[in-house]
CSV table of C-alpha atoms in Angstrom, one decimal:
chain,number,residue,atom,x,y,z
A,19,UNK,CA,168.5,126.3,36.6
A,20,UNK,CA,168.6,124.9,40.2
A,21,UNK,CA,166.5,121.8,40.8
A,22,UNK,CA,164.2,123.5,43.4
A,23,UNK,CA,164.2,126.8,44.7
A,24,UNK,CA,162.7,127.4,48.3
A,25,UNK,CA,162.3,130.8,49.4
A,26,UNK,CA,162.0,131.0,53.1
A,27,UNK,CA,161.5,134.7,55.0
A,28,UNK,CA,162.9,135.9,58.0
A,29,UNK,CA,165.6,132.8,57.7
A,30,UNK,CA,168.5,135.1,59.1
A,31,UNK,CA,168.2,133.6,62.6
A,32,UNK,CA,166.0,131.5,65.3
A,33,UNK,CA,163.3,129.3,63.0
A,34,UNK,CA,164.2,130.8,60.0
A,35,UNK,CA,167.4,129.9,59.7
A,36,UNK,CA,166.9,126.2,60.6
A,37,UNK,CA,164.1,125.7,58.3
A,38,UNK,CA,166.3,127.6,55.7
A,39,UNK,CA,169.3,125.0,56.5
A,40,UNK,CA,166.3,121.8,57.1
A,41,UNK,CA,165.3,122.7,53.3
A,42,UNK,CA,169.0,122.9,52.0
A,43,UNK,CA,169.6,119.4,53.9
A,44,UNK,CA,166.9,118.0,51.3
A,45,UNK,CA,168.6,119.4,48.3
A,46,UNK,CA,166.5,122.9,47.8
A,47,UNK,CA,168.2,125.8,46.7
A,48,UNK,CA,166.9,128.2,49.8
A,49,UNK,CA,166.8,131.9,49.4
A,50,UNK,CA,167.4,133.3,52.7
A,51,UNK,CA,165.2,136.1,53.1
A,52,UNK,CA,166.0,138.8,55.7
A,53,UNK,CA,165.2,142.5,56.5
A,54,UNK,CA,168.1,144.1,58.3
A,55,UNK,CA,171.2,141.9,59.1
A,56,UNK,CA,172.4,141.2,56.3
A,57,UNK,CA,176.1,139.8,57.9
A,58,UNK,CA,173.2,137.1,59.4
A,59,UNK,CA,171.7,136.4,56.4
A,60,UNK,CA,175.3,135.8,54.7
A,61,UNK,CA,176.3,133.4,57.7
A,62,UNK,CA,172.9,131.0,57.4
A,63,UNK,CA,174.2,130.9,53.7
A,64,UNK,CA,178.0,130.5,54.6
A,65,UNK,CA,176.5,127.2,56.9
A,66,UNK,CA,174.4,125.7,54.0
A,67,UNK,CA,177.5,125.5,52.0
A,68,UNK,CA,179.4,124.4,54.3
A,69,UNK,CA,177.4,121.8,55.0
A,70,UNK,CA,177.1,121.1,51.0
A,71,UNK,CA,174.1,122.6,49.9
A,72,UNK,CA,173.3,125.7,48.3
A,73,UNK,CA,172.0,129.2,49.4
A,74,UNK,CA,171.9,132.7,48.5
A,75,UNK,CA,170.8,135.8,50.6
A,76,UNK,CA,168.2,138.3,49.5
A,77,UNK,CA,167.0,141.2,51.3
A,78,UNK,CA,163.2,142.9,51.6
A,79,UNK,CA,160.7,143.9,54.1
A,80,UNK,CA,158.2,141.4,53.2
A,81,UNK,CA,155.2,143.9,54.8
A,82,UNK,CA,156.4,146.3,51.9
A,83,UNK,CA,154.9,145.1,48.7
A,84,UNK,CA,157.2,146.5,46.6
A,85,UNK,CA,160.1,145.1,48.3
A,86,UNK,CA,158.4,141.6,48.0
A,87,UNK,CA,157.7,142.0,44.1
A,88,UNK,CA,161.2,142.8,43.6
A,89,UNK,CA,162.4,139.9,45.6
A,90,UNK,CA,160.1,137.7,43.9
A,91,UNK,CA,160.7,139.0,40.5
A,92,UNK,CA,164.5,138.7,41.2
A,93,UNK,CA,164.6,135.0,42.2
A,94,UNK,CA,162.3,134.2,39.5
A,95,UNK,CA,164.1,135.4,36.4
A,96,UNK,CA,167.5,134.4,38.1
A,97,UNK,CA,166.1,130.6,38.6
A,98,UNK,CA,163.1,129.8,36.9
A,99,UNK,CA,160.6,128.9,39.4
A,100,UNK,CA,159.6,129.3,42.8
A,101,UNK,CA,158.8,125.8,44.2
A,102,UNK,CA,158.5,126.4,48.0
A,103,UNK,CA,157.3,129.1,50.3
A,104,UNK,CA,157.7,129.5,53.7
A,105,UNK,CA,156.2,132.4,55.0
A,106,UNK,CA,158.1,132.8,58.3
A,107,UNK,CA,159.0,136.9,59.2
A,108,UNK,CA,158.2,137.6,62.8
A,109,UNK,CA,157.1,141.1,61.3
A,110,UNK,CA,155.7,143.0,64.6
A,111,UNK,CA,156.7,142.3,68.5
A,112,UNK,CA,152.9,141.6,70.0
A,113,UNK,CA,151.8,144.2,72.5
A,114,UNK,CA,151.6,141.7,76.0
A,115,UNK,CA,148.9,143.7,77.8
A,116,UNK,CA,145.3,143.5,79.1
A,117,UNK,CA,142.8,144.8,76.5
A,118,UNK,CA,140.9,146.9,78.4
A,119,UNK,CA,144.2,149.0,77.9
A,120,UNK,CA,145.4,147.7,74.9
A,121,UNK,CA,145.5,151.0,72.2
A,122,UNK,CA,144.2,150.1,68.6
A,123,UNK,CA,147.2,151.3,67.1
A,124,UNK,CA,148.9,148.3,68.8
A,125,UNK,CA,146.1,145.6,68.2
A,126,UNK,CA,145.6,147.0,64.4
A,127,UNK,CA,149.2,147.2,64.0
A,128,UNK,CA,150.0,143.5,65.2
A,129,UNK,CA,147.2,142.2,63.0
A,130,UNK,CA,147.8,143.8,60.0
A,131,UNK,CA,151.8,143.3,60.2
A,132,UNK,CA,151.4,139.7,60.9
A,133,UNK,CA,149.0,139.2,57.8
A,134,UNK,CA,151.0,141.5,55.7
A,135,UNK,CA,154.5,139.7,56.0
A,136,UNK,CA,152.4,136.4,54.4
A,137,UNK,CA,149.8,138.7,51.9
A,138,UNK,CA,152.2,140.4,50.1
A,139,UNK,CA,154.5,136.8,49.5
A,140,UNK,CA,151.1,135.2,48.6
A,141,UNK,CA,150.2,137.3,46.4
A,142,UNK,CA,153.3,137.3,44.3
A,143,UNK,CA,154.8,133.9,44.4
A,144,UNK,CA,151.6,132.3,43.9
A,145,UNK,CA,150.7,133.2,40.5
A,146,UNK,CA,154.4,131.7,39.4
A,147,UNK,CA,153.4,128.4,41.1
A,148,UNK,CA,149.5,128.3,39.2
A,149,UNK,CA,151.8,128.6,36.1
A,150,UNK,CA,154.5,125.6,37.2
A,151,UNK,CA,151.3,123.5,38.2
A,152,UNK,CA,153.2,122.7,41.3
A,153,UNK,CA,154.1,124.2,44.6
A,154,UNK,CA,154.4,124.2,48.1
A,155,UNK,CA,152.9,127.3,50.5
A,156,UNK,CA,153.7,127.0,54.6
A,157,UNK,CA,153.0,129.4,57.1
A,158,UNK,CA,154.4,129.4,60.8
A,159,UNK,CA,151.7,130.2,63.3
A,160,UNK,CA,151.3,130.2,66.8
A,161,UNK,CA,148.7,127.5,69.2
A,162,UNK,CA,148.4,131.0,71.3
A,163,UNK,CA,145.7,130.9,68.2
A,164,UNK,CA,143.7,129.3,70.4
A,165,UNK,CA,144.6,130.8,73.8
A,166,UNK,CA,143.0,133.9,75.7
A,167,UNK,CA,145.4,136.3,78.3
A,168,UNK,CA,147.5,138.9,77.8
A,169,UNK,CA,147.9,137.8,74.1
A,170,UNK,CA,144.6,139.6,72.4
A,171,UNK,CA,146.8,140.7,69.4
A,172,UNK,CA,149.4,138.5,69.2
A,173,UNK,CA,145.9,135.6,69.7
A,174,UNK,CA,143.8,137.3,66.6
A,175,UNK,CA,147.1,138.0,64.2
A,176,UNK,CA,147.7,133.8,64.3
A,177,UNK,CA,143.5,133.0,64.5
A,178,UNK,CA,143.6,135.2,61.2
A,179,UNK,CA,146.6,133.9,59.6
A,180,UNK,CA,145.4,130.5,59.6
A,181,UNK,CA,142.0,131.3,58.6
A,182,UNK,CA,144.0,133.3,55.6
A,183,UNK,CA,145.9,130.1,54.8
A,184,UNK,CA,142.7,128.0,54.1
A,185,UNK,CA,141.1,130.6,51.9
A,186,UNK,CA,144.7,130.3,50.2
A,187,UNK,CA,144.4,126.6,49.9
A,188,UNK,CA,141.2,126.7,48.3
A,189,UNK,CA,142.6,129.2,45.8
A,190,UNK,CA,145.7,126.8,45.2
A,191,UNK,CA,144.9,123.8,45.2
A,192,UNK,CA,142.8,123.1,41.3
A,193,UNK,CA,146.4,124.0,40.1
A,194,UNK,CA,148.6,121.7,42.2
A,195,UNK,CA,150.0,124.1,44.9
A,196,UNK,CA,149.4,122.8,48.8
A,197,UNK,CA,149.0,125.3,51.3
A,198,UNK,CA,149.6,124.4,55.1
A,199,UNK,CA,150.2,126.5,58.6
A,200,UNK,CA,152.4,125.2,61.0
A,201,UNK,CA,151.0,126.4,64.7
A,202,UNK,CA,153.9,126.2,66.8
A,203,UNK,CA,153.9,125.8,70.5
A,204,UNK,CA,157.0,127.1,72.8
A,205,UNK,CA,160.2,127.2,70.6
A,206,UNK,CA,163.9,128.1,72.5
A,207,UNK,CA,164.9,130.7,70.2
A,208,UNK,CA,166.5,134.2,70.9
A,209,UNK,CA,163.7,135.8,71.5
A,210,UNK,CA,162.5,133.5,74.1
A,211,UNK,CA,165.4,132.9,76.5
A,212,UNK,CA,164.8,135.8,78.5
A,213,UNK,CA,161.7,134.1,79.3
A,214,UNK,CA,161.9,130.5,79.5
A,215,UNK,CA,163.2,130.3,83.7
A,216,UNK,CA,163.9,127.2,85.2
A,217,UNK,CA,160.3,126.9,86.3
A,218,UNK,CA,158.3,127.1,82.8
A,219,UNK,CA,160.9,125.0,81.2
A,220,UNK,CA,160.3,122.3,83.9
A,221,UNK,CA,157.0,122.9,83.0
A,222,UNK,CA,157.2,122.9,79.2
A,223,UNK,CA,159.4,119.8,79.7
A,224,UNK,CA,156.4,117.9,82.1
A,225,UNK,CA,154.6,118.5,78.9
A,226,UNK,CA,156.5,117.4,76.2
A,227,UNK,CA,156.8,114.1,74.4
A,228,UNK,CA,160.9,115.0,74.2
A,229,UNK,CA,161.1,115.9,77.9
A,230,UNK,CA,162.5,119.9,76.6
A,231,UNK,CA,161.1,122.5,75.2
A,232,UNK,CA,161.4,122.5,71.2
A,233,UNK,CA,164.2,123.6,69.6
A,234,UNK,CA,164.2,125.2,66.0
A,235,UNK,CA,165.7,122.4,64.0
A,236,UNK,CA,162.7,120.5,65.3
A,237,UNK,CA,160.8,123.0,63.6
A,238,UNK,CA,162.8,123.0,60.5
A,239,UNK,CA,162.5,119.0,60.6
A,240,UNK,CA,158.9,119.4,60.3
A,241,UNK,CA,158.5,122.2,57.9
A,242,UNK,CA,161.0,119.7,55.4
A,243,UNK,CA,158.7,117.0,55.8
A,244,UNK,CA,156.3,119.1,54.5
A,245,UNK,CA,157.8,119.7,51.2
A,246,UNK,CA,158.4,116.1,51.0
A,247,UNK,CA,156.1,114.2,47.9
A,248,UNK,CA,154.4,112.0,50.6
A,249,UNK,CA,152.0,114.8,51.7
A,250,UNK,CA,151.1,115.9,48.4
A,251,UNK,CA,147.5,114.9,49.6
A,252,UNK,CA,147.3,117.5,52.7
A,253,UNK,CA,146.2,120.7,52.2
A,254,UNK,CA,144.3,123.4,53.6
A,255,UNK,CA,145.7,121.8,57.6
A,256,UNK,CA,147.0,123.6,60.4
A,257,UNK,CA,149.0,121.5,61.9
A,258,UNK,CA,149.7,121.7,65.2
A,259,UNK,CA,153.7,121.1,66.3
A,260,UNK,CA,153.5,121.5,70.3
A,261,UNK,CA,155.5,118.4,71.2
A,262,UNK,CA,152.3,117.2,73.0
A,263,UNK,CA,151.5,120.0,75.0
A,264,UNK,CA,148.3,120.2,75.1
A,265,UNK,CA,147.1,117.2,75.3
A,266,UNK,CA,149.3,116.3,78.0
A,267,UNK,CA,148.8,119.6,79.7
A,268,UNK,CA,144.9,118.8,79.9
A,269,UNK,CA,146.0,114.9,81.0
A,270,UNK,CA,147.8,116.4,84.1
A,271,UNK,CA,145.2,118.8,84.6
A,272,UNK,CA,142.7,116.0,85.4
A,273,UNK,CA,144.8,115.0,88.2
């Protein structure tokens, strides 16, 4: 049996696959969860070994709950235990729109995918670690948690994720597991290039402690830490991981 087996979903690309290399770095054997691109899912594994640790790729949906039991199920009898989740799937696009004309179908469907990708994982892995006595449960989240706009789904899916995580962490925590959400601020991944101009990431660079916008290993840096024996004690958080932004935004708003 492997030391420590971290299963990490949506770890094909962007976060996901630096948190999945992060944990490998640290001597976890990650599964590298992904829904469709599997050649993706193979290279993050092909880069852990390379680099010397050790991987393996497992396809599911992780909104499907059947998928997600036979994921589980498989890594569990293969290796024994389950002694890290990170519950990381970018399940459903959020609808960018006023909500005066935002359809339900798009609000409900933002919610309930975003709270399904981490319910269904929950739900299964957690009754392996109440049995091991010992575990580790991380969510990624989102500071637009706490922001209003154009963002009414995509803002309530994070608000409800973290409040899911703390009823999680009460649940956990008599047996040993720690449960913690990760809020992220921006992040220069795929799926925000098209978006970061020049202008915003002068801005997002004005208001960060690095002087850039965040970059994904500085996401899987943080999720390893968490893993890490020294916060043992913290449970129940959500941690914000902005590079400073908003308290530096409001500073330079007082000006």
């Amino acid at each position: 049996m492997t030391s420590t087996v971290a299963l990490v979903s949506g770890a094909s690309r962007g976060i996901g696959a630096a948190i999945a290399r992060s944990l490998a770095q640290r001597g976890h054997h990650v599964i590298v969860n992904y829904r469709r691109n599997a050649d993706a899912g193979k290279q993050v594994v092909a880069d852990i070994e390379a680099a010397g640790g050790t991987a393996q790729a497992e396809q599911a949906d992780v909104c499907d709950h059947a998928q997600v039991a036979a994921l589980v199920d498989r890594v569990h009898a293969e290796h024994g235990h389950v002694d890290v989740l990170v519950c990381n799937a970018n399940t459903v696009q959020p609808p960018f729109e006023p909500l005066a004309s935002l359809p339900w179908e798009a609000f409900a469907g933002k919610v309930v995918g975003e709270l399904a990708g981490s319910y269904h994982l929950t739900q299964r892995v957690l009754p392996i670690m109440r049995e091991q006595r010992a575990g580790r449960i991380i969510y990624i989240s989102s500071t637009v948690a706490d922001m209003v706009g154009m963002i009414a789904a995509h803002s309530t899916a994070k608000a409800a994720l973290n409040t899911f995580s703390r009823h999680v962490a009460a649940d956990a925590g008599q047996y040993g597991v720690t449960v913690n959400t990760i809020a992220l601020g921006a992040v220069n991944t795929d799926a925000t290039a098209g978006v970061f101009d020049a202008d915003r990431r002068a801005s997002f660079a004005q208001r960060s402690v690095h002087g850039r916008v965040l970059e994904p290993e500085d996401i899987g840096a943080a999720v390893s830490l968490l893993t890490d024996g020294g916060f043992g004690s913290v449970t129940g958080q959500v941690i914000r991981l902005d590079a400073g932004f908003d308290v530096l935004n409001q500073q330079l708003a007082a000006f």
